[in-house]
Coordinates of C-alpha atoms in Angstrom, one line a residue:
X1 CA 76.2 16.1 14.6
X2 CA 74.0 16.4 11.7
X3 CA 71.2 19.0 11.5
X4 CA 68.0 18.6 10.0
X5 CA 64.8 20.9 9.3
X6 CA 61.5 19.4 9.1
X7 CA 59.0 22.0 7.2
X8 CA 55.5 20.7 8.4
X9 CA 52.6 22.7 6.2
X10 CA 49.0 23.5 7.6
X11 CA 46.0 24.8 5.8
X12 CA 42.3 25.0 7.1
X13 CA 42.6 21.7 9.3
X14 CA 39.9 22.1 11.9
X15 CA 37.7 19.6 10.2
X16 CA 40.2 17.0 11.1
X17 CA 41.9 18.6 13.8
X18 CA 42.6 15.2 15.4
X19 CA 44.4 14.0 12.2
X20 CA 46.5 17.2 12.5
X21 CA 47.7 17.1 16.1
X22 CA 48.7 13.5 15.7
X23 CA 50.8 14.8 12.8
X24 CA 52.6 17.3 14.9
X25 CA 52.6 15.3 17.8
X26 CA 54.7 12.9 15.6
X27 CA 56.9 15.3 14.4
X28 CA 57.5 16.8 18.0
X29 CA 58.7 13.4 19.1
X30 CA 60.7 11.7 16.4
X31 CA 63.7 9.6 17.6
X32 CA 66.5 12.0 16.3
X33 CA 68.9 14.6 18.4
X34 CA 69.4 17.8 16.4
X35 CA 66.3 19.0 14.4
X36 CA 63.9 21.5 13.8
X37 CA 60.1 21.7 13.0
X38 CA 58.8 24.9 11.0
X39 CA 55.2 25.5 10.9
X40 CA 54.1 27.2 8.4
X41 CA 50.4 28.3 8.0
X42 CA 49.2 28.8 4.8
X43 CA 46.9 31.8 5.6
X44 CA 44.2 29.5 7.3
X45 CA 40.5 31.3 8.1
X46 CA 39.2 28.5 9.9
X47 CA 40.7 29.0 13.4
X48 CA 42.8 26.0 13.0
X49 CA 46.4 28.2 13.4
X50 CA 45.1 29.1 16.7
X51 CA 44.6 25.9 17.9
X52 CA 48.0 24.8 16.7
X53 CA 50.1 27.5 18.2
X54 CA 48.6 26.7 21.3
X55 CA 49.3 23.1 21.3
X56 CA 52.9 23.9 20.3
X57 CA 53.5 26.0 23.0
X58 CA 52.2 23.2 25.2
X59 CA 54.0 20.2 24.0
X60 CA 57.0 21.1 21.7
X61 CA 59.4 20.2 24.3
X62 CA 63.1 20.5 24.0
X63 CA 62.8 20.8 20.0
X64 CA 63.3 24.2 18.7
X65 CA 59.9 25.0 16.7
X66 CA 59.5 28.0 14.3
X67 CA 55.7 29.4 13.7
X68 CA 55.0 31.5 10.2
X69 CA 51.8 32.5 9.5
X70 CA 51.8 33.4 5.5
X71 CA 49.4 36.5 4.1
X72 CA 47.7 34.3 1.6
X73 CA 47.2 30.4 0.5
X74 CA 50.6 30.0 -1.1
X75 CA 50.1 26.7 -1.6
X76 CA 52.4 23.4 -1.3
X77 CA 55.0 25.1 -3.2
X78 CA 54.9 28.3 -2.1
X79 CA 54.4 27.5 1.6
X80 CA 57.0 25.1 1.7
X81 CA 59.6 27.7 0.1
X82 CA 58.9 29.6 3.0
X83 CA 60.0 27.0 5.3
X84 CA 63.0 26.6 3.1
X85 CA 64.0 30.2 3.6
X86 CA 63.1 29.9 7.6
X87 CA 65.2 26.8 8.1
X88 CA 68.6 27.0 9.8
X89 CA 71.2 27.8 7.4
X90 CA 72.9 25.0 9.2
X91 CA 70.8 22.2 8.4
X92 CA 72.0 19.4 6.0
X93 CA 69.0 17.3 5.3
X94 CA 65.4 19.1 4.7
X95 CA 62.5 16.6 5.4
X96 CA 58.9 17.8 3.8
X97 CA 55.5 16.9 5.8
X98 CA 51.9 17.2 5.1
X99 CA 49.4 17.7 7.9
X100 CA 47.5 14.8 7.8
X101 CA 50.6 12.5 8.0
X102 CA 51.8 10.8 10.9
X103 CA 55.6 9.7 11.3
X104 CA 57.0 7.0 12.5
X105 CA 59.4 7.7 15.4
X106 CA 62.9 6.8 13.4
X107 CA 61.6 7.7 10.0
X108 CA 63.6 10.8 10.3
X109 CA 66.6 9.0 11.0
X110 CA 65.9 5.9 8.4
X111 CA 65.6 8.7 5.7
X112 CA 68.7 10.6 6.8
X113 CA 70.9 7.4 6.3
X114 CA 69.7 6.6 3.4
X115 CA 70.7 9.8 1.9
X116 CA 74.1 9.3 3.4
X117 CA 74.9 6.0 1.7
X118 CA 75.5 7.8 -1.5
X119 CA 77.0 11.4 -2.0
X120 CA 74.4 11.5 -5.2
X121 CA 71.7 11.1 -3.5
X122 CA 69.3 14.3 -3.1
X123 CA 66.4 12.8 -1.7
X124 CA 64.7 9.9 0.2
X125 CA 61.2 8.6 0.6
X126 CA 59.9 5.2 2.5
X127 CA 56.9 3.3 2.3
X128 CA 54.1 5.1 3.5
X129 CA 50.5 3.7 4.0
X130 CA 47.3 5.0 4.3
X131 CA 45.3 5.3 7.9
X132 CA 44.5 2.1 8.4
X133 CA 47.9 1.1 8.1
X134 CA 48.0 -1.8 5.7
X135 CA 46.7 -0.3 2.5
X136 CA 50.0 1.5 0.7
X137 CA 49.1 5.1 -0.2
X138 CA 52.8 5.4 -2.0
X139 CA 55.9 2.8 -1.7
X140 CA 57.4 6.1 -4.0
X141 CA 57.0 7.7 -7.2
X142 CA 57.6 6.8 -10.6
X143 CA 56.8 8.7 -14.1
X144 CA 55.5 7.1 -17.3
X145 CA 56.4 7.6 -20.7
X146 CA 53.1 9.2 -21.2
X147 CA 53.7 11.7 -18.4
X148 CA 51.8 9.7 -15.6
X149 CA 52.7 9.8 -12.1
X150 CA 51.6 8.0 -9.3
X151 CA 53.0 6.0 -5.9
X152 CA 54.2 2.1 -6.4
X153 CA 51.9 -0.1 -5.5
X154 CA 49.2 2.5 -4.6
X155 CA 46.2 0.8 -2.9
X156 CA 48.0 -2.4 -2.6
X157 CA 48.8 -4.4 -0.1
X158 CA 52.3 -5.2 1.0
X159 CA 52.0 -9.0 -0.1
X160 CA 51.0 -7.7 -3.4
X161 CA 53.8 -5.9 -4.3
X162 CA 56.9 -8.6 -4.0
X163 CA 60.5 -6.4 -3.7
X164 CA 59.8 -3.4 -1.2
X165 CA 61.9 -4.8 1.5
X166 CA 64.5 -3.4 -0.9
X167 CA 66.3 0.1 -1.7
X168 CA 65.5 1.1 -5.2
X169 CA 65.9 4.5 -7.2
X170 CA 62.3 5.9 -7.7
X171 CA 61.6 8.7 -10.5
X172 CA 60.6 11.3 -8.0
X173 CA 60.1 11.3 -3.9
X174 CA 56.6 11.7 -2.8
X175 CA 56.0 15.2 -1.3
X176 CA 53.9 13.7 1.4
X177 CA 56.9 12.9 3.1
X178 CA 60.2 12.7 1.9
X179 CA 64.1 14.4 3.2
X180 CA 66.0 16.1 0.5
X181 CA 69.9 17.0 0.9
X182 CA 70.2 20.9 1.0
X183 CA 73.1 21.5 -0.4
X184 CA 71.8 19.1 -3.5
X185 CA 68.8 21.3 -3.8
X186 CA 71.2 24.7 -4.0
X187 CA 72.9 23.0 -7.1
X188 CA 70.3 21.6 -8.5
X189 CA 67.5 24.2 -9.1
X190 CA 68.1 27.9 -10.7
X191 CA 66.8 29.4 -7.5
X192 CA 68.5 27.1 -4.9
X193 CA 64.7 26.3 -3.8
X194 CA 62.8 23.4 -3.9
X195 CA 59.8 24.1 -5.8
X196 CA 58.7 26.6 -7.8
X197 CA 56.0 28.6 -6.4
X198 CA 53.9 28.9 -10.0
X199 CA 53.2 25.1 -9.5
X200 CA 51.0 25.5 -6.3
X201 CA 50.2 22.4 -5.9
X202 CA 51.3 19.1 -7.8
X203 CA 54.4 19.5 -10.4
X204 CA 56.4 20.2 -7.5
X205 CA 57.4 17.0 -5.9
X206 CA 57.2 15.7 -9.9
X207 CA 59.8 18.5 -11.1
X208 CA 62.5 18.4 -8.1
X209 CA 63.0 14.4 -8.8
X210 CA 63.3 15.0 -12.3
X211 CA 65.0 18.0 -11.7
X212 CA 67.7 15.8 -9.7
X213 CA 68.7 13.3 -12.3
X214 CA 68.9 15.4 -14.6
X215 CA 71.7 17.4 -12.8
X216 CA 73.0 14.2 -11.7
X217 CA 71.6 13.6 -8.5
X218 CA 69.4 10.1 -7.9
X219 CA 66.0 9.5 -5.9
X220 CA 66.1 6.4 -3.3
X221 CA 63.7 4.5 -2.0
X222 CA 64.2 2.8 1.4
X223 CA 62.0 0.2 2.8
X224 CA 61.1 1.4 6.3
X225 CA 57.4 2.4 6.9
X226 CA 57.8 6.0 7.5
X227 CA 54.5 7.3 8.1
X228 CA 50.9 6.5 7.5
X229 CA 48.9 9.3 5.7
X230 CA 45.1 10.3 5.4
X231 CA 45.4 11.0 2.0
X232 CA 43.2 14.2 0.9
X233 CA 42.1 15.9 3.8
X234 CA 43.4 19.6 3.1
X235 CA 43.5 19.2 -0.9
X236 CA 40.2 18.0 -1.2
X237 CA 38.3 18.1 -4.8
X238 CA 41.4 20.7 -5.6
X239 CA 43.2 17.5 -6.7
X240 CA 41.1 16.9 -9.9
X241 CA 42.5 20.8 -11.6
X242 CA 45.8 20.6 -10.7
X243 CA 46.5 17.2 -11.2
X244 CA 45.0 17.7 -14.9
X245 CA 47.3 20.9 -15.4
X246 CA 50.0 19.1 -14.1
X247 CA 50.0 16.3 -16.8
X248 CA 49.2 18.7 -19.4
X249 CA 52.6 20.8 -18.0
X250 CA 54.7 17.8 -18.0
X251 CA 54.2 16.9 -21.8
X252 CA 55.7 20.0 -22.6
X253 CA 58.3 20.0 -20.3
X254 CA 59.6 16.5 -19.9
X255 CA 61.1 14.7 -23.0
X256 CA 59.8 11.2 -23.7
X257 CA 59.7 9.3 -27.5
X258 CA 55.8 9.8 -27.2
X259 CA 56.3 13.7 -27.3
X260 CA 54.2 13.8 -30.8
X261 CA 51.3 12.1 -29.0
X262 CA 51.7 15.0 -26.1
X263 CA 51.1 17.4 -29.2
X264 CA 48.1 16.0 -30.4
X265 CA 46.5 15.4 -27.3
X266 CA 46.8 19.1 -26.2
X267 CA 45.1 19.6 -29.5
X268 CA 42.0 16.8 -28.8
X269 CA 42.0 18.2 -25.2
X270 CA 41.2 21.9 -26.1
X271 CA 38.5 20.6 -29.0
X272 CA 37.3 18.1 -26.9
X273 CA 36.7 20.4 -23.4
X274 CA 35.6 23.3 -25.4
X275 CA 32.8 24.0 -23.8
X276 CA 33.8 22.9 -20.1
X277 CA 35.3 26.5 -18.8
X278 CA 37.2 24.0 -15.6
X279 CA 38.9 21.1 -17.8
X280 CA 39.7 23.8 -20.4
X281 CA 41.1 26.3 -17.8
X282 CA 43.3 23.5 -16.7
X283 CA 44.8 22.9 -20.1
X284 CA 45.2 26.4 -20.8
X285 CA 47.1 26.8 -17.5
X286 CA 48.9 23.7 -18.3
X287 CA 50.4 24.9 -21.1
X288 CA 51.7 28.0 -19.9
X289 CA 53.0 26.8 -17.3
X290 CA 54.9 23.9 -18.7
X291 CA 56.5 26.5 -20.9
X292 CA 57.6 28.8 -17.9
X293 CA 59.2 26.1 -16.5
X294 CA 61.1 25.3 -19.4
X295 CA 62.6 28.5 -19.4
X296 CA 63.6 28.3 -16.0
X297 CA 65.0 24.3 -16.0
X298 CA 65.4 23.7 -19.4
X299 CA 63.5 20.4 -20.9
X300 CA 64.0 17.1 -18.8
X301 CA 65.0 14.3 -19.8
X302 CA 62.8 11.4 -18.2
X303 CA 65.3 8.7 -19.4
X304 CA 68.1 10.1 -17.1
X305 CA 65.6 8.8 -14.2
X306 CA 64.1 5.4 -13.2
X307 CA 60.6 5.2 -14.9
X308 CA 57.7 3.1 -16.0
X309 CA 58.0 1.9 -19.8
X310 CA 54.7 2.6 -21.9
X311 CA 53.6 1.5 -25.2
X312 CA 52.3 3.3 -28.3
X313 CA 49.1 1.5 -28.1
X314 CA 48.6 2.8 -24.9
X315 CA 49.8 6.4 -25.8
X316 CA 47.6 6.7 -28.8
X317 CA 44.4 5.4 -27.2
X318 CA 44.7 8.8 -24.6
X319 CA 43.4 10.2 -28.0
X320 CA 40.3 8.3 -27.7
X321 CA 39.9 8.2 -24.0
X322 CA 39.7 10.8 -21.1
X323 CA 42.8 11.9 -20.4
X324 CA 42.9 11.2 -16.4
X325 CA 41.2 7.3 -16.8
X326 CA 45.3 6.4 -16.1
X327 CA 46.6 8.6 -13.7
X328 CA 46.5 5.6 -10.5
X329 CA 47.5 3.3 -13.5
X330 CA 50.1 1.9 -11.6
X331 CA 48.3 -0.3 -9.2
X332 CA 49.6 -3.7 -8.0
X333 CA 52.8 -2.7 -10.4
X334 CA 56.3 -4.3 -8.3
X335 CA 60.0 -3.3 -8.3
X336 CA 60.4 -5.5 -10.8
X337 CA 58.7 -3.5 -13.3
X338 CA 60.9 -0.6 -13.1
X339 CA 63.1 0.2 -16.0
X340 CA 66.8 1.9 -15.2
X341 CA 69.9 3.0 -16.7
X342 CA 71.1 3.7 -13.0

């Protein structure tokens, strides 16, 4: 029978406590027969650990559960490498949850069989909507030739976005909620973890896709509704830093034909944001942390994964134009738009 680990990560969640017991609730009771859930608390000070262990020990049932409380805010990376280490060394698939996501009852099962329809597959994602359950917070992920990243059909409605009742290979799967295969993980990155604990938050959901195809592995999208997700509720105005850094650390690290624009912009970013000590902080930390990474990957290749195509006129005009304008650029954008070598 296969096993599978689900790493479920918590962080100050009092001030939707609600959101977060429904979350846990859902991962207590998914519709599959040999699994795990590991907690892991990323050093929360608002009480909201408490309040969880208690409800575990209340309602966790016949599924084994696993508690960690970390020392400090390690963030997603971090705290879901802890879980990594935690899980049973047994466990095949590895699915990745955020607190204020609710599963489906099968999506557990949906994702595990879609990583078993192909050996090369090393990790899954589904459509996933936002709370009110019609609006699609991410139908997957997908990367841009000018290093943007967001989900499919973000925002959208289903009936917008023609071709997600269909499997498709997706640039990265979205860290909200996605199963990776273990053993494709172990091969794949230098440290046989999943992330990289430097990146915090953002980059690492971005990096393990990339990572993947570029050792050979693919990234699958399968068209179940797997969760629905209240998008923000721990991360907050956090998202704004890191996902700036994170841009700026992907044009170093991953290789697109618009790398001399990624040059130049670092350049007009550091003149421009000169005087703001946050946006320039960002870049800084950008930088030095796409180079790290490149030490410890090696440069990726985005062209060994599925992606969005861009255009010069669109690359250049970041030059002229705040960098972040883009990053949900890929609203209302179908299947069909996808560009593969697959």
């Amino acid at each position: 029978m296969v096993k599978a680990s689900v790493i479920w990560l918590n962080y100050n969640s009092v001030k939707f406590i609600d959101i977060a017991l429904r979350s846990l609730e859902s991962f207590l009771n998914l519709d599959f027969d040999n699994y795990e859930v590991i907690i892991v608390d990323n050093a929360s000070t608002d009480g909201s650990f408490e309040v969880i262990k208690k409800y575990v020990n209340e309602h966790k049932g016949n599924v084994k559960v696993k508690v960690i409380k970390n020392n400090k805010n390690l963030g997603y990376a971090g705290g879901m490498n802890v879980g990594w280490d935690a899980r049973d060394p047994n466990s095949r698939y590895v699915a990745f949850a955020n607190n204020d996501l609710i599963a489906t009852p099968e999506s557990l099962t949906k994702l595990i069989e879609c990583l078993e329809s192909e050996r090369e597959i090393g990790a899954c994602s589904g459509l996933i909507y936002f709370g009110d359950g019609k609006t699609i917070y991410s139908a997957e992920c997908f990367m841009d030739e000018i290093w943007l990243v967001a989900g499919l059909c973000h925002k959208a409605v289903k009936d917008e976005c023609p071709g997600l009742d269909k499997e498709y290979y997706v640039t990265y799967p979205d860290g909200a909620y996605s199963v990776v295969r273990a053993e494709a993980v172990r091969k794949t990155m230098p440290h046989g973890k999943p992330f990289f604990d430097e990146t915090f938050l953002f980059l690492d959901d971005y990096l393990l896709g990339l990572a993947l195809w570029n050792r050979g592995y693919k990234v699958k999208y399968t068209p179940h509704e797997t969760a629905v997700h209240f998008h923000g509720k721990t991360i907050g105005q956090l998202s704004s830093f890191y996902g700036y850094r994170a841009h700026i650390a992907l044009s170093y690290l991953v290789h697109t034909r618009y790398a001399f624009i990624g040059k130049a912009l670092m350049l007009e970013r550091q003149i421009y944001y000169l005087f703001n000590k946050i946006k320039l902080s960002a870049i800084r930390e950008g930088i030095t942390l796409g180079k790290s990474l490149i030490m410890k990957l090696g440069r990726l290749n985005l062209y060994c994964a599925p992606y969005l195509r861009g255009n010069f006129i669109t690359a250049a005009s970041t030059l002229l134009q705040r960098p972040l304008k883009y990053f949900y650029s890929f609203v209302n954008i179908s299947p069909n738009n996808i560009i593969s070598n697959i």
